[in-house]
Coordinates of C-alpha atoms in Angstrom, one line a residue:
X300 CA 11.4 75.8 -34.5
X301 CA 10.0 72.6 -33.2
X302 CA 6.4 71.4 -32.8
X303 CA 5.0 69.7 -29.7
X304 CA 3.3 66.3 -29.9
X305 CA 0.4 67.5 -27.7
X306 CA -3.1 67.9 -29.4
X307 CA -4.5 71.4 -30.0
X308 CA -6.2 72.8 -27.0
X309 CA -8.2 75.5 -28.9
X310 CA -10.4 76.2 -30.6
X311 CA -11.6 72.6 -30.2
X312 CA -10.9 72.3 -26.5
X313 CA -14.3 73.8 -25.5
X314 CA -16.1 71.7 -28.0
X315 CA -14.5 68.5 -26.8
X316 CA -15.3 69.3 -23.2
X317 CA -18.9 69.9 -24.2
X318 CA -19.1 66.5 -25.9
X319 CA -17.6 64.8 -22.8
X320 CA -20.2 66.5 -20.6
X321 CA -23.0 65.5 -22.9
X322 CA -21.8 61.9 -22.9
X323 CA -21.7 61.9 -19.1
X324 CA -25.2 63.5 -18.7
X325 CA -26.8 61.5 -21.4
X326 CA -28.4 62.7 -24.7
X327 CA -31.9 62.6 -23.1
X328 CA -30.8 65.4 -20.7
X329 CA -28.5 67.3 -23.0
X330 CA -28.7 67.5 -26.8
X331 CA -25.4 67.4 -28.7
X332 CA -24.5 70.7 -30.6
X333 CA -26.2 70.9 -34.0
X334 CA -28.5 67.9 -33.3
X335 CA -32.2 67.7 -32.5
X336 CA -33.6 65.9 -29.5
X337 CA -34.8 62.3 -30.1
X338 CA -33.5 58.8 -31.0
X339 CA -30.9 60.2 -33.4
X340 CA -29.1 62.2 -30.7
X341 CA -26.7 59.4 -29.6
X342 CA -25.6 58.9 -33.2
X343 CA -25.1 62.6 -33.6
X344 CA -23.0 62.7 -30.4
X345 CA -20.7 59.8 -31.7
X346 CA -20.3 61.5 -35.1
X347 CA -19.4 64.8 -33.5
X348 CA -16.9 63.0 -31.2
X349 CA -15.3 61.3 -34.2
X350 CA -14.9 64.5 -36.1
X351 CA -13.5 66.3 -33.0
X352 CA -11.0 63.4 -32.4
X353 CA -9.6 63.7 -35.9
X354 CA -9.3 67.5 -35.5
X355 CA -7.4 67.1 -32.2
X356 CA -5.0 64.5 -33.5
X357 CA -4.3 66.3 -36.8
X358 CA -3.6 69.8 -35.5
X359 CA -0.4 70.8 -33.7
X360 CA 0.0 74.3 -32.4
X361 CA 3.5 75.7 -33.0
X362 CA 5.5 76.1 -29.8
X363 CA 8.7 77.7 -28.8
X364 CA 11.7 75.6 -29.3
X365 CA 12.9 73.9 -26.1
X366 CA 16.2 74.9 -24.6
X367 CA 19.1 72.7 -25.7
X368 CA 20.2 70.4 -22.9
X369 CA 23.4 71.2 -21.3
X370 CA 26.3 69.1 -22.4
X371 CA 26.9 65.8 -20.5
X372 CA 29.5 66.1 -17.8
X373 CA 33.0 64.9 -18.5
X374 CA 34.1 61.6 -17.1
X375 CA 37.7 61.9 -16.2
X376 CA 38.3 58.2 -15.5
X377 CA 40.5 56.3 -17.9
X378 CA 38.8 54.6 -20.8
X379 CA 38.3 50.9 -20.9
X380 CA 40.8 48.9 -22.9
X381 CA 39.4 48.0 -26.3
X382 CA 39.1 44.3 -25.5
X383 CA 37.3 44.9 -22.3
X384 CA 34.9 47.3 -24.1
X385 CA 34.0 44.6 -26.6
X386 CA 33.5 42.2 -23.8
X387 CA 31.1 44.6 -22.0
X388 CA 29.1 45.0 -25.2
X389 CA 28.8 41.3 -25.5
X390 CA 27.7 40.9 -21.9
X391 CA 25.0 43.6 -22.3
X392 CA 23.7 42.1 -25.5
X393 CA 23.1 38.7 -23.9
X394 CA 19.5 38.1 -22.9
X395 CA 18.5 35.5 -20.3
X396 CA 16.6 32.6 -21.8
X397 CA 13.4 31.2 -20.5
X398 CA 13.5 30.0 -16.9
X399 CA 13.7 26.3 -16.1
X400 CA 14.7 23.5 -18.4
X401 CA 18.1 22.5 -19.6
X402 CA 20.8 25.1 -19.5
X403 CA 23.2 23.6 -22.0
X404 CA 27.0 24.0 -22.0
X405 CA 27.0 27.7 -22.8
X406 CA 27.9 30.1 -20.0
X407 CA 25.3 32.4 -18.5
X408 CA 26.7 35.8 -19.5
X409 CA 24.1 37.7 -17.5
X410 CA 25.5 36.2 -14.3
X411 CA 29.0 37.4 -15.3
X412 CA 28.1 41.0 -15.7
X413 CA 28.1 41.8 -11.9
X414 CA 31.6 40.3 -11.6
X415 CA 32.8 42.2 -14.6
X416 CA 31.4 45.5 -13.2
X417 CA 33.1 44.8 -9.8
X418 CA 36.5 44.4 -11.4
X419 CA 36.0 47.4 -13.7
X420 CA 35.0 49.6 -10.7
X421 CA 38.0 48.4 -8.7
X422 CA 40.2 49.4 -11.6
X423 CA 38.5 52.8 -11.9
X424 CA 37.6 52.6 -15.6
X425 CA 35.0 54.7 -17.4
X426 CA 32.5 53.2 -19.8
X427 CA 32.3 53.9 -23.5
X428 CA 29.4 56.4 -24.0
X429 CA 27.7 54.2 -26.5
X430 CA 27.1 51.4 -24.0
X431 CA 25.4 53.6 -21.4
X432 CA 21.8 53.1 -22.7
X433 CA 22.2 49.3 -22.7
X434 CA 23.9 49.4 -19.2
X435 CA 21.0 51.5 -17.8
X436 CA 18.5 49.1 -19.4
X437 CA 20.2 46.2 -17.7
X438 CA 20.2 47.9 -14.4
X439 CA 16.6 48.9 -14.8
X440 CA 15.6 45.2 -15.0
X441 CA 17.9 44.0 -12.1
X442 CA 17.9 45.9 -8.9
X443 CA 20.8 43.9 -7.6
X444 CA 22.9 45.2 -10.5
X445 CA 22.1 48.9 -9.9
X446 CA 24.7 50.0 -7.4
X447 CA 27.7 48.6 -9.4
X448 CA 26.2 49.6 -12.7
X449 CA 25.5 53.2 -11.6
X450 CA 29.0 53.5 -10.1
X451 CA 30.5 52.3 -13.3
X452 CA 28.2 54.5 -15.5
X453 CA 29.3 57.6 -13.6
X454 CA 27.9 61.1 -13.9
X455 CA 26.7 60.7 -17.5
X456 CA 24.1 58.1 -16.3
X457 CA 22.4 60.8 -14.3
X458 CA 22.5 63.1 -17.2
X459 CA 20.8 60.5 -19.4
X460 CA 18.3 59.6 -16.6
X461 CA 17.0 63.1 -16.6
X462 CA 16.1 62.8 -20.3
X463 CA 14.5 59.3 -20.3
X464 CA 11.7 58.4 -17.8
X465 CA 12.6 54.7 -18.0
X466 CA 15.9 55.5 -16.3
X467 CA 14.5 57.6 -13.5
X468 CA 15.6 54.9 -11.0
X469 CA 19.2 56.3 -11.4
X470 CA 18.0 59.6 -9.9
X471 CA 16.4 57.9 -7.0
X472 CA 19.4 55.7 -6.4
X473 CA 21.8 58.5 -6.5
X474 CA 21.6 60.8 -3.4
X475 CA 19.6 63.9 -4.3
X476 CA 19.4 62.8 -8.0
X477 CA 23.1 63.2 -8.4
X478 CA 23.6 66.4 -6.5
X479 CA 27.2 66.7 -5.4
X480 CA 27.8 66.6 -1.7
X481 CA 29.6 69.6 -0.3
X482 CA 33.2 69.2 0.8
X483 CA 33.1 67.7 4.2
X484 CA 35.4 70.4 5.5
X485 CA 32.9 73.1 4.4
X486 CA 30.9 73.4 7.6
X487 CA 28.5 75.9 6.2
X488 CA 27.8 73.8 3.1
X489 CA 27.3 70.7 5.3
X490 CA 25.0 72.5 7.7
X491 CA 23.0 74.0 4.8
X492 CA 22.5 70.7 3.0
X493 CA 21.5 69.0 6.3
X494 CA 18.9 71.6 7.0
X495 CA 17.6 72.1 3.5
X496 CA 18.4 69.0 1.5
X497 CA 16.1 66.2 0.4
X498 CA 16.0 63.1 2.6
X499 CA 18.2 61.0 0.3
X500 CA 20.8 63.9 0.2
X501 CA 20.8 64.0 4.0
X502 CA 21.2 60.3 4.4
X503 CA 24.2 60.4 1.9
X504 CA 25.7 63.3 3.7
X505 CA 25.4 61.7 7.2
X506 CA 26.9 58.4 5.9
X507 CA 29.8 60.2 4.2
X508 CA 30.5 62.3 7.2
X509 CA 30.2 59.3 9.5
X510 CA 32.8 57.4 7.5
X511 CA 35.3 60.3 7.8
X512 CA 34.5 61.9 11.2
X513 CA 32.1 59.9 13.3
X514 CA 31.8 62.5 16.1
X515 CA 30.9 65.3 13.6
X516 CA 28.2 63.1 12.0
X517 CA 26.7 62.3 15.4
X518 CA 26.7 66.0 16.4
X519 CA 25.0 66.9 13.2
X520 CA 22.3 64.4 13.8
X521 CA 21.8 65.5 17.4
X522 CA 21.3 69.2 16.2
X523 CA 18.0 68.3 14.6
X524 CA 17.1 65.1 16.3
X525 CA 14.0 66.5 18.1
X526 CA 12.4 67.8 14.9
X527 CA 12.9 64.7 12.7
X528 CA 10.1 62.4 11.7
X529 CA 10.1 58.9 13.4
X530 CA 10.9 57.0 10.2
X531 CA 13.7 59.5 9.4
X532 CA 15.2 59.2 12.9
X533 CA 15.3 55.4 12.4
X534 CA 17.2 55.7 9.1
X535 CA 19.6 58.3 10.5
X536 CA 20.2 56.2 13.6
X537 CA 21.1 53.2 11.5
X538 CA 23.9 55.2 10.0
X539 CA 25.7 55.2 13.4
X540 CA 26.6 51.5 12.9
X541 CA 29.6 52.8 10.9
X542 CA 32.3 53.7 13.3
X543 CA 30.2 52.8 16.4
X544 CA 32.2 53.5 19.6
X545 CA 31.9 54.4 23.3
X546 CA 31.6 58.2 22.4
X547 CA 28.2 57.4 20.9
X548 CA 26.8 56.0 24.2
X549 CA 25.3 59.3 25.6
X550 CA 23.4 60.0 22.4
X551 CA 22.1 56.5 22.2
X552 CA 21.1 56.4 25.8
X553 CA 18.9 59.5 25.1
X554 CA 17.4 57.7 22.1
X555 CA 16.2 54.9 24.5
X556 CA 13.5 57.3 25.6
X557 CA 12.4 58.0 22.0
X558 CA 8.6 58.0 21.4
X559 CA 9.1 55.5 18.5
X560 CA 9.4 51.9 19.5
X561 CA 11.6 51.1 16.4
X562 CA 14.0 53.9 17.3
X563 CA 14.3 52.6 20.9
X564 CA 14.9 49.1 19.7
X565 CA 17.7 50.2 17.3
X566 CA 19.3 52.4 19.9
X567 CA 19.3 49.4 22.3
X568 CA 20.8 47.1 19.7
X569 CA 23.6 49.6 19.0
X570 CA 24.3 50.0 22.7
X571 CA 24.4 46.2 23.3
X572 CA 27.1 46.0 20.6
X573 CA 29.2 48.2 22.9
X574 CA 30.2 45.7 25.6
X575 CA 31.3 48.5 27.9
X576 CA 28.1 50.5 27.7
X577 CA 25.8 51.0 30.7
X578 CA 23.0 49.2 28.9
X579 CA 25.2 46.2 28.3
X580 CA 26.0 46.1 32.0
X581 CA 22.3 46.3 32.9
X582 CA 21.5 43.5 30.5
X583 CA 24.4 41.4 32.0
X584 CA 22.9 41.7 35.5
X585 CA 19.5 40.6 34.2
X586 CA 20.9 37.7 32.2
X587 CA 23.2 36.5 35.0
X588 CA 20.1 36.2 37.2
X589 CA 18.6 33.7 34.7
X590 CA 21.6 31.5 34.0
X591 CA 23.9 29.7 36.5
X592 CA 26.0 26.6 37.0
X593 CA 24.2 23.7 38.7
X594 CA 26.3 21.1 40.5
X595 CA 24.1 18.0 40.8
X596 CA 25.4 15.2 43.0
X597 CA 24.2 11.7 42.5
X598 CA 24.9 8.8 44.9
X599 CA 25.6 5.2 43.6
X600 CA 24.5 2.2 45.7
X601 CA 27.2 -0.4 46.5
X602 CA 27.4 -3.6 44.4
X603 CA 26.8 -1.9 41.1
X604 CA 29.6 -3.9 39.5
X605 CA 31.0 -0.9 37.7
X606 CA 34.2 -0.7 39.9
X607 CA 33.0 2.3 41.8
X608 CA 33.0 1.8 45.6
X609 CA 29.6 1.9 47.3
X610 CA 28.4 5.2 48.5
X611 CA 30.6 7.1 46.0
X612 CA 28.9 10.2 44.5
X613 CA 29.4 11.8 41.1
X614 CA 29.0 15.4 40.3
X615 CA 27.4 16.4 37.0
X616 CA 27.8 20.1 36.0
X617 CA 25.0 21.6 34.0
X618 CA 23.7 25.0 33.1
X619 CA 20.5 25.8 34.9
X620 CA 18.1 28.4 33.3
X621 CA 15.3 30.3 35.1
X622 CA 13.7 32.6 32.5
X623 CA 12.2 36.0 33.6
X624 CA 8.7 35.9 35.0
X625 CA 7.9 39.4 33.8
X626 CA 9.1 42.2 31.5
X627 CA 9.3 45.2 33.7
X628 CA 9.4 48.9 32.4
X629 CA 13.2 49.0 32.8
X630 CA 13.6 46.0 30.5
X631 CA 11.3 47.6 27.9
X632 CA 13.2 50.9 28.1
X633 CA 16.4 48.9 27.3
X634 CA 14.9 47.5 24.2
X635 CA 13.3 44.2 25.3
X636 CA 10.1 43.7 23.3
X637 CA 7.4 42.6 25.7
X638 CA 5.0 41.0 23.3
X639 CA 6.2 37.7 22.0
X640 CA 5.6 36.6 18.4
X641 CA 2.9 34.1 17.7
X642 CA 4.0 30.6 18.7
X643 CA 6.7 31.8 21.1
X644 CA 6.5 31.6 24.9
X645 CA 6.8 35.0 26.6
X646 CA 9.5 33.8 29.1
X647 CA 11.7 32.2 26.5
X648 CA 11.3 35.3 24.3
X649 CA 12.4 37.6 27.1
X650 CA 15.3 35.3 28.0
X651 CA 16.6 35.3 24.5
X652 CA 16.6 39.1 24.3
X653 CA 18.5 39.5 27.6
X654 CA 21.2 36.9 26.7
X655 CA 21.6 38.4 23.2
X656 CA 22.2 41.9 24.6
X657 CA 24.6 40.9 27.5
X658 CA 28.3 41.1 26.8
X659 CA 29.7 37.7 26.0
X660 CA 32.5 38.3 28.6
X661 CA 29.8 37.9 31.2
X662 CA 29.6 34.2 30.9
X663 CA 33.2 33.2 31.6
X664 CA 32.9 35.1 34.9
X665 CA 29.4 33.8 35.7
X666 CA 30.1 30.1 34.7
X667 CA 33.2 29.4 36.7
X668 CA 35.9 30.9 34.5
X669 CA 35.3 28.5 31.7
X670 CA 36.3 29.3 28.1
X671 CA 33.6 29.8 25.4
X672 CA 34.3 26.3 24.1
X673 CA 33.9 24.8 27.5
X674 CA 30.7 26.7 28.2
X675 CA 29.1 25.7 24.9
X676 CA 30.0 22.0 25.6
X677 CA 28.1 22.0 29.0
X678 CA 24.6 20.4 29.0
X679 CA 21.7 22.7 29.6
X680 CA 18.9 21.6 31.8
X681 CA 15.2 21.4 31.1
X682 CA 15.4 21.8 27.3
X683 CA 16.7 25.4 27.3
X684 CA 19.8 24.6 25.2
X685 CA 18.3 25.6 21.8
X686 CA 17.1 29.0 23.2
X687 CA 20.3 29.7 25.1
X688 CA 22.7 28.8 22.2
X689 CA 20.6 30.7 19.7
X690 CA 20.9 33.8 21.9
X691 CA 24.6 33.3 22.2
X692 CA 24.8 33.1 18.4
X693 CA 23.0 36.4 17.9
X694 CA 25.3 38.0 20.6
X695 CA 28.4 36.7 18.9
X696 CA 27.3 38.1 15.5
X697 CA 26.3 41.4 17.0
X698 CA 29.5 41.8 19.1
X699 CA 31.7 40.3 16.3
X700 CA 33.3 37.9 18.8
X701 CA 35.4 35.3 16.9
X702 CA 36.1 33.1 19.9
X703 CA 32.5 32.6 20.7
X704 CA 31.7 32.1 17.0
X705 CA 34.3 29.3 16.8
X706 CA 32.9 27.7 19.9
X707 CA 29.3 27.8 18.7
X708 CA 30.4 26.6 15.2
X709 CA 32.3 23.6 16.6
X710 CA 34.1 21.1 14.5
X711 CA 32.8 21.1 10.9
X712 CA 33.2 17.3 10.7
X713 CA 31.1 16.7 13.9
X714 CA 27.8 14.9 13.2
X715 CA 25.7 17.7 14.7
X716 CA 27.3 20.2 12.4
X717 CA 25.2 18.8 9.5
X718 CA 22.0 19.5 11.5
X719 CA 19.8 19.9 13.2
X720 CA 22.0 20.4 16.2
X721 CA 21.7 23.3 18.7
X722 CA 22.9 25.8 16.1
X723 CA 21.0 26.0 12.7
X724 CA 22.7 26.3 9.4
X725 CA 21.4 29.9 9.0
X726 CA 23.0 30.7 12.4
X727 CA 26.2 29.0 11.4
X728 CA 26.3 31.2 8.2
X729 CA 26.1 34.3 10.3
X730 CA 28.7 33.1 12.7
X731 CA 31.1 32.4 9.9
X732 CA 30.8 36.1 8.9
X733 CA 32.6 37.1 12.0
X734 CA 35.7 35.1 11.0
X735 CA 38.5 35.9 8.6
X736 CA 38.1 34.8 5.0
X737 CA 40.7 32.1 5.2
X738 CA 39.3 30.6 8.4
X739 CA 35.8 30.8 7.0
X740 CA 36.8 28.9 3.8
X741 CA 38.6 26.3 5.8
X742 CA 35.6 25.6 8.0
X743 CA 33.2 25.3 5.1
X744 CA 35.6 23.0 3.2
X745 CA 35.7 20.7 6.2
X746 CA 31.9 20.8 6.4
X747 CA 31.5 19.8 2.7
X748 CA 34.1 17.0 3.1
X749 CA 32.1 15.6 6.0
X750 CA 28.5 16.3 5.1
X751 CA 28.4 16.9 1.3
X752 CA 26.8 19.7 -0.6
X753 CA 23.1 19.3 0.1
X754 CA 23.3 21.6 3.2
X755 CA 26.2 23.8 2.2
X756 CA 24.6 26.4 -0.1
X757 CA 24.0 28.9 2.7
X758 CA 27.5 28.5 4.0
X759 CA 29.1 28.9 0.6
X760 CA 27.3 32.2 0.2
X761 CA 29.3 33.9 2.9
X762 CA 32.7 32.8 1.6
X763 CA 35.0 35.3 0.0
X764 CA 35.3 35.3 -3.9
X765 CA 37.2 33.7 -5.5
X766 CA 37.0 30.7 -3.2
X767 CA 40.3 29.7 -1.5
X768 CA 41.9 26.6 -3.0
X769 CA 40.9 24.1 -0.2
X770 CA 37.3 25.2 -0.5
X771 CA 37.3 25.0 -4.3
X772 CA 38.7 21.5 -4.2
X773 CA 36.2 20.4 -1.6
X774 CA 33.3 21.7 -3.8
X775 CA 34.7 20.0 -7.0
X776 CA 35.3 16.8 -5.2
X777 CA 31.8 16.8 -3.8
X778 CA 30.3 17.4 -7.2
X779 CA 32.4 14.6 -8.6
X780 CA 31.1 12.3 -5.9
X781 CA 27.5 13.3 -6.8
X782 CA 28.2 12.6 -10.4
X783 CA 29.6 9.1 -9.6
X784 CA 26.5 8.4 -7.6
X785 CA 24.5 8.5 -10.8
X786 CA 22.0 11.2 -9.9
X787 CA 21.0 14.1 -12.2
X788 CA 23.0 17.4 -11.7
X789 CA 19.8 19.5 -11.3
X790 CA 19.7 18.8 -7.6
X791 CA 23.1 20.7 -7.4
X792 CA 22.3 23.5 -9.9
X793 CA 22.5 26.1 -7.1
X794 CA 26.0 25.0 -6.0
X795 CA 27.0 24.7 -9.7
X796 CA 25.9 28.2 -10.3
X797 CA 27.9 29.5 -7.3
X798 CA 30.9 27.6 -8.6
X799 CA 30.7 29.3 -12.0
X800 CA 30.8 32.7 -10.2
X801 CA 33.1 31.9 -7.3
X802 CA 35.5 29.2 -8.1
X803 CA 39.0 30.4 -8.8
X804 CA 39.5 30.4 -12.6
X805 CA 42.9 28.7 -12.1
X806 CA 40.9 25.6 -11.2
X807 CA 39.7 25.2 -14.8
X808 CA 42.6 22.9 -15.9
X809 CA 41.9 20.6 -13.0
X810 CA 38.4 20.1 -14.2
X811 CA 39.3 18.9 -17.7
X812 CA 39.2 15.3 -16.6
X813 CA 35.5 15.7 -15.7
X814 CA 34.4 16.7 -19.2
X815 CA 34.1 13.2 -20.6
X816 CA 30.8 11.3 -20.3
X817 CA 31.4 8.8 -17.6
X818 CA 30.3 5.1 -17.6
X819 CA 26.9 5.1 -15.9
X820 CA 26.6 2.7 -12.9
X821 CA 23.8 0.1 -13.0
X822 CA 21.4 2.2 -10.8
X823 CA 22.2 5.5 -12.4
X824 CA 19.4 7.8 -13.7
X825 CA 19.1 7.5 -17.5
X826 CA 21.4 10.0 -19.3
X827 CA 22.8 11.5 -16.1
X828 CA 26.4 11.1 -17.2
X829 CA 25.8 13.2 -20.3
X830 CA 24.1 15.9 -18.3
X831 CA 27.0 16.0 -15.8
X832 CA 29.5 16.3 -18.6
X833 CA 27.5 19.2 -20.0
X834 CA 27.4 20.9 -16.6
X835 CA 31.1 20.6 -16.1
X836 CA 31.7 21.8 -19.7
X837 CA 29.7 25.0 -18.8
X838 CA 31.7 25.4 -15.6
X839 CA 35.0 25.1 -17.3
X840 CA 34.0 27.5 -20.1
X841 CA 32.7 30.0 -17.6
X842 CA 35.9 29.9 -15.6
X843 CA 38.1 30.4 -18.7
X844 CA 35.8 33.3 -19.7
X845 CA 36.2 34.9 -16.3
X846 CA 40.0 34.5 -16.6
X847 CA 39.9 36.3 -20.0
X848 CA 37.7 39.1 -18.6
X849 CA 40.1 39.7 -15.7
X850 CA 43.1 39.8 -18.2
X851 CA 41.2 42.2 -20.5
X852 CA 40.5 44.6 -17.6
X853 CA 44.0 44.4 -16.4
X854 CA 45.4 45.4 -19.8
X855 CA 46.9 48.9 -20.1

């Protein structure tokens, strides 16, 4: 028989409540038990409270033994190879040092843990049971680590989370606290969970069903759409991004009349991602009314001396823009937000939304059969270029149009690619996401070769890991150039950190030549060469550690 850790409720419970009431009312209005009214009453109250506190803390009432927890579920995945298990224990034992200051040459093991987990999950390994507490502690402190950590921890993490309040996040992260979804072919089980399950369970069910049978997921959502809360409708509607297709258009058209503005906006966004939808056609008509080719003819007087005969005219082709003068109810129904953000003009705000939602195929037809690259190269009159190109960027990302993305990105070595240009670096990063991994890496490598690393951080973040060889070489060459310039490496700490995580480990041998302390140029920062050697030493050590990790996880 066990004993509880709670204080005795009786017989001292009533006495304690009486003392609390006396303290709240005051001893001038209520005398403590066993004390006389007067100046000694407060002391008597404190004495009685002290005695009662000791009594409450000292006594424990015997209680029934708690039921023994059920055994932890079995994890049927293969066990980690011994070397990989030792490596995991080492990664989990590492603690991040204080922020700021000099990092030294030692690798940052905490930043290698996400990569280790990604490989372990890809190989389908199960963790040793003894590391689960440390793994859950690590995931508790880092929300970015939780999805991979919980996937690797498996069903036993949920079993542990029910026993330790510190790990309750695992129950919230897992749909329904780990409740298993019914088999997707079990129509009755699916319908029952959809009608009776918790919100997280329903989201997980809808997402799983959508990835397998998009039409069945949409029909399930439609069956209860009218009774769902607005915030739930928004989350459920977002799940339709997976497998979005023309068959979803009737349901999304109905959602355009939803009473929630956010739901209407999301439905309009999804419809505009379907170039063949009726909404996209309506937006195309509106956008075409705002953008057109303007053929401007200019006459040259005779005697100009430029070899052009007098009276000859030249034709300049530009894009003319006439932004909407109002946002009518039809536009609002189709997802155009009427109220512009602070600092934005209403007409430019409306124009951007129309162009963003129009199918990109509209513009070749509207602008004289020109290709995307030719259209982007045309000058835009009256200062509308930035607004128009930004809307085309958003449309290219939304519609996943690689041809338009290439046109808007342009040549990575062009001067305007380094900024500011008509397309910002943030927009370029999103455009790159529509291209294949090899093409993406090639473009960023060209950008770094032409413009250096100072503006490349956002672009590197969208490249596939490990970096392709041309991109890796471009990064290392740019770091070497920065070192030779004599500046401190701290200005490039973000890129260096990315290189530690993303550079192909096979590049380590090529970096050995950079480990020596270089001769410092005359105008170099004091001690910069030593700091660079230390930074490259950390990079090489980290790359070789990553190679060892991959080999350990690949062992049978």
